[in-house]
One Martini backbone bead per residue (centre of mass of N, CA, C, O) as a GRO file, in nm:
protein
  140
    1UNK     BB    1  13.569   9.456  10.927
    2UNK     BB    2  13.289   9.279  10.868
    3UNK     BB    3  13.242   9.229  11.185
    4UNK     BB    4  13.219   9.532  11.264
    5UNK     BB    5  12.980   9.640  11.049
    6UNK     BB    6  12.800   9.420  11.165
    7UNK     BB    7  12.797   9.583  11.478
    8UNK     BB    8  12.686   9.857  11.395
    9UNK     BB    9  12.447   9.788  11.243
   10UNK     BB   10  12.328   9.634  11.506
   11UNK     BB   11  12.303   9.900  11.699
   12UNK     BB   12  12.146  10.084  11.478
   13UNK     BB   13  11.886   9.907  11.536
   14UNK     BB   14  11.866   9.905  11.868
   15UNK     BB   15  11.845  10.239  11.872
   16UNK     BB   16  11.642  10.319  11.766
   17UNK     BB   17  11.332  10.417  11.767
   18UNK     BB   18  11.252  10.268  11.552
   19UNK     BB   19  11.164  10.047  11.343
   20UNK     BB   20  11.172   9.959  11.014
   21UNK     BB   21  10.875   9.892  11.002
   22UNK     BB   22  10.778  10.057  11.238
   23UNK     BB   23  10.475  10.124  11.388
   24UNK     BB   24  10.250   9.879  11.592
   25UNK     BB   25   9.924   9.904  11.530
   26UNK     BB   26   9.567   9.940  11.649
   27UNK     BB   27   9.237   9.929  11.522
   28UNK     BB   28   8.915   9.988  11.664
   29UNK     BB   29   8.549   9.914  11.575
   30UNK     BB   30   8.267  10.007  11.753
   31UNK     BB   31   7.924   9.893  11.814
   32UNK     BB   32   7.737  10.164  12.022
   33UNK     BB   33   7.444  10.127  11.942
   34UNK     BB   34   7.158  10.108  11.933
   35UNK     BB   35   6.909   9.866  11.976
   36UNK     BB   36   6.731   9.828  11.716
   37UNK     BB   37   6.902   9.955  11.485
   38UNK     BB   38   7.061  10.035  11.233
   39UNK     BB   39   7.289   9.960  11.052
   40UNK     BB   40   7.639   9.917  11.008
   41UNK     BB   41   7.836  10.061  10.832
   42UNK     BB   42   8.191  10.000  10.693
   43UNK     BB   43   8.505  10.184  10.528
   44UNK     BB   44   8.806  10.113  10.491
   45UNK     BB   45   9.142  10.297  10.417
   46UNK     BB   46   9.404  10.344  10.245
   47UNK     BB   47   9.661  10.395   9.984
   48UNK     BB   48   9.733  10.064  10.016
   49UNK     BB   49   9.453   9.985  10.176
   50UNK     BB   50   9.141   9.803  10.148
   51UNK     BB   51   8.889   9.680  10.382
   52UNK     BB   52   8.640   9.696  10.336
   53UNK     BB   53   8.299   9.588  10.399
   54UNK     BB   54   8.123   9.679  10.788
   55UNK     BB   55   7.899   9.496  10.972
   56UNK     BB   56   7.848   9.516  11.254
   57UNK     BB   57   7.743   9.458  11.568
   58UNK     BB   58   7.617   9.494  11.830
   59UNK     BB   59   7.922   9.515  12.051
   60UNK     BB   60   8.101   9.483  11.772
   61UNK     BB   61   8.398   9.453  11.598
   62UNK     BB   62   8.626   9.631  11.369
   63UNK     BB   63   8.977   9.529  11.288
   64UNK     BB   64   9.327   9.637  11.308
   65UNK     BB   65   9.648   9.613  11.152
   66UNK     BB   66   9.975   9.774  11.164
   67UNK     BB   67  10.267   9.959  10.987
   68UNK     BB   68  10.352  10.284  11.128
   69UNK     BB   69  10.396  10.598  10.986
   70UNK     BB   70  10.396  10.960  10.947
   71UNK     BB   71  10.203  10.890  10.698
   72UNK     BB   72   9.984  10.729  10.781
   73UNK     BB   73   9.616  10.677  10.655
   74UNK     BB   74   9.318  10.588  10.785
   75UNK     BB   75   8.999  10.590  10.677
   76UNK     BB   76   8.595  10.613  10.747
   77UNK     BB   77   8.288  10.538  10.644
   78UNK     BB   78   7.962  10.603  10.760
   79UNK     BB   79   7.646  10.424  10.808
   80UNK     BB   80   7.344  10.535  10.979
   81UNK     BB   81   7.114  10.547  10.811
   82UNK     BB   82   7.076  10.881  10.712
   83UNK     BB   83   7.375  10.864  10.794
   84UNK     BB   84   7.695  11.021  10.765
   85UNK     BB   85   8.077  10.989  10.778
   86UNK     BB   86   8.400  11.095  10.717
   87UNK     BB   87   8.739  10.969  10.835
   88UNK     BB   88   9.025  10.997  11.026
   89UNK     BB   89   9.151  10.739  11.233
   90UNK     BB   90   9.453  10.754  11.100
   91UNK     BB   91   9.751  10.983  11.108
   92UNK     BB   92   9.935  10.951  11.430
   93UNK     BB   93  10.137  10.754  11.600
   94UNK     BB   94  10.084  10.989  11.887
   95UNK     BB   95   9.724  10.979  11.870
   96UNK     BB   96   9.632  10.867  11.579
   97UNK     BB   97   9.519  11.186  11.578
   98UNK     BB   98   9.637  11.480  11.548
   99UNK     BB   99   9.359  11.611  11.719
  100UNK     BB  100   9.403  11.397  11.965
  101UNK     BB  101   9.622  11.565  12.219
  102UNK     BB  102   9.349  11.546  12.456
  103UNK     BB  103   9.230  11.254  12.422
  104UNK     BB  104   9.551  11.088  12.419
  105UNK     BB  105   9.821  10.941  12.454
  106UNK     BB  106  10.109  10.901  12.406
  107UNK     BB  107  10.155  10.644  12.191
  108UNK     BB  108   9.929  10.433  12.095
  109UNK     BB  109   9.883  10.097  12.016
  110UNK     BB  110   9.569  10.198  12.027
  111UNK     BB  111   9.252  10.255  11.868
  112UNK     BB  112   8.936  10.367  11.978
  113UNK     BB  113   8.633  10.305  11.852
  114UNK     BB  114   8.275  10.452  11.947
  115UNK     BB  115   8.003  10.416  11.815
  116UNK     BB  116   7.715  10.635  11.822
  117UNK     BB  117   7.427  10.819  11.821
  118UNK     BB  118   7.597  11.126  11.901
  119UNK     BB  119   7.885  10.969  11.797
  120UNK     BB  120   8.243  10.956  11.772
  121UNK     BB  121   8.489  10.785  12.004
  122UNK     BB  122   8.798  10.793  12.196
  123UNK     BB  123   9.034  10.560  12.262
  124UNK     BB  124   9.252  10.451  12.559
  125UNK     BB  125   9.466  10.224  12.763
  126UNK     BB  126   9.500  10.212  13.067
  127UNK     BB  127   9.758  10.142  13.282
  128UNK     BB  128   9.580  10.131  13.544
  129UNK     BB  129   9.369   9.852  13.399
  130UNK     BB  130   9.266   9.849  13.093
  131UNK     BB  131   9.094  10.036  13.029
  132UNK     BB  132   8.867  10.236  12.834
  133UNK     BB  133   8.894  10.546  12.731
  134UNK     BB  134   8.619  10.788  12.641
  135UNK     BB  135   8.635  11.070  12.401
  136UNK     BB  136   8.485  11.287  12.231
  137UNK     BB  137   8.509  11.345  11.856
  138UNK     BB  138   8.221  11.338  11.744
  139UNK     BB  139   7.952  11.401  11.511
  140UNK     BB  140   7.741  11.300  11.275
   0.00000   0.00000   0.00000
């Protein structure tokens, strides 16, 4: 009976639609300012990690990895020169972030955030090619 239970149990985790775990996700913060303009701060948080303060350089990312539920939520605050904005950068393992399923495929295990000097570009990993595809998210 109990080899009978534990083949049960292990069948109910391999059809699940995700595992225990979570949905793998992976979000990258690109900084794709001007040369020789101000510095990128960025501080990124959920409520159970602060990812404390990062300062990318033009060209360079800052990105991290984690296991999200449909209530995960990280935000980011950016500062470049008297600018700042604040926002959600995920918070839907379906599209990212909510409000953005016309600009990025269902279920994307990557979210590509590209900061220019006129606001911030959401991207997602074309499948035909690889390319990262990025359409305007907002304003500074």
């Amino acid at each position: 009976m109990v080899h009978f239970l534990v083949k049960i149990i292990f069948l109910l985790f391999t059809i699940m639609p995700y595992n225990v775990h979570g949905y793998k996700r992976h979000v990258y913060v690109l900084n794709n300012l001007p040369q020789n303009s101000p510095k990128l701060k960025v501080h990124c948080a959920s409520g159970d990690d602060d990812l404390g303060y990062h300062y990318p350089k033009v060209g360079e990312d800052f990105d991290w990895e984690f296991n999200a539920w449909s209530n995960t939520l990280f935000f980011c605050h950016f500062w470049w020169g008297d600018k700042d904005n604040v926002f959600d950068v995920f918070n839907s393992p379906n599209f990212c972030v909510k409000d953005a399923s016309k600009l990025v495929p269902q279920y994307p295990s990557k979210c590509y955030w590209k900061v220019m000097g006129d606001g911030f570009y959401l991207g997602y990993e074309d499948n035909n090619g690889g390319k990262i595809i990025y359409q305007k998210y907002r304003d500074w």
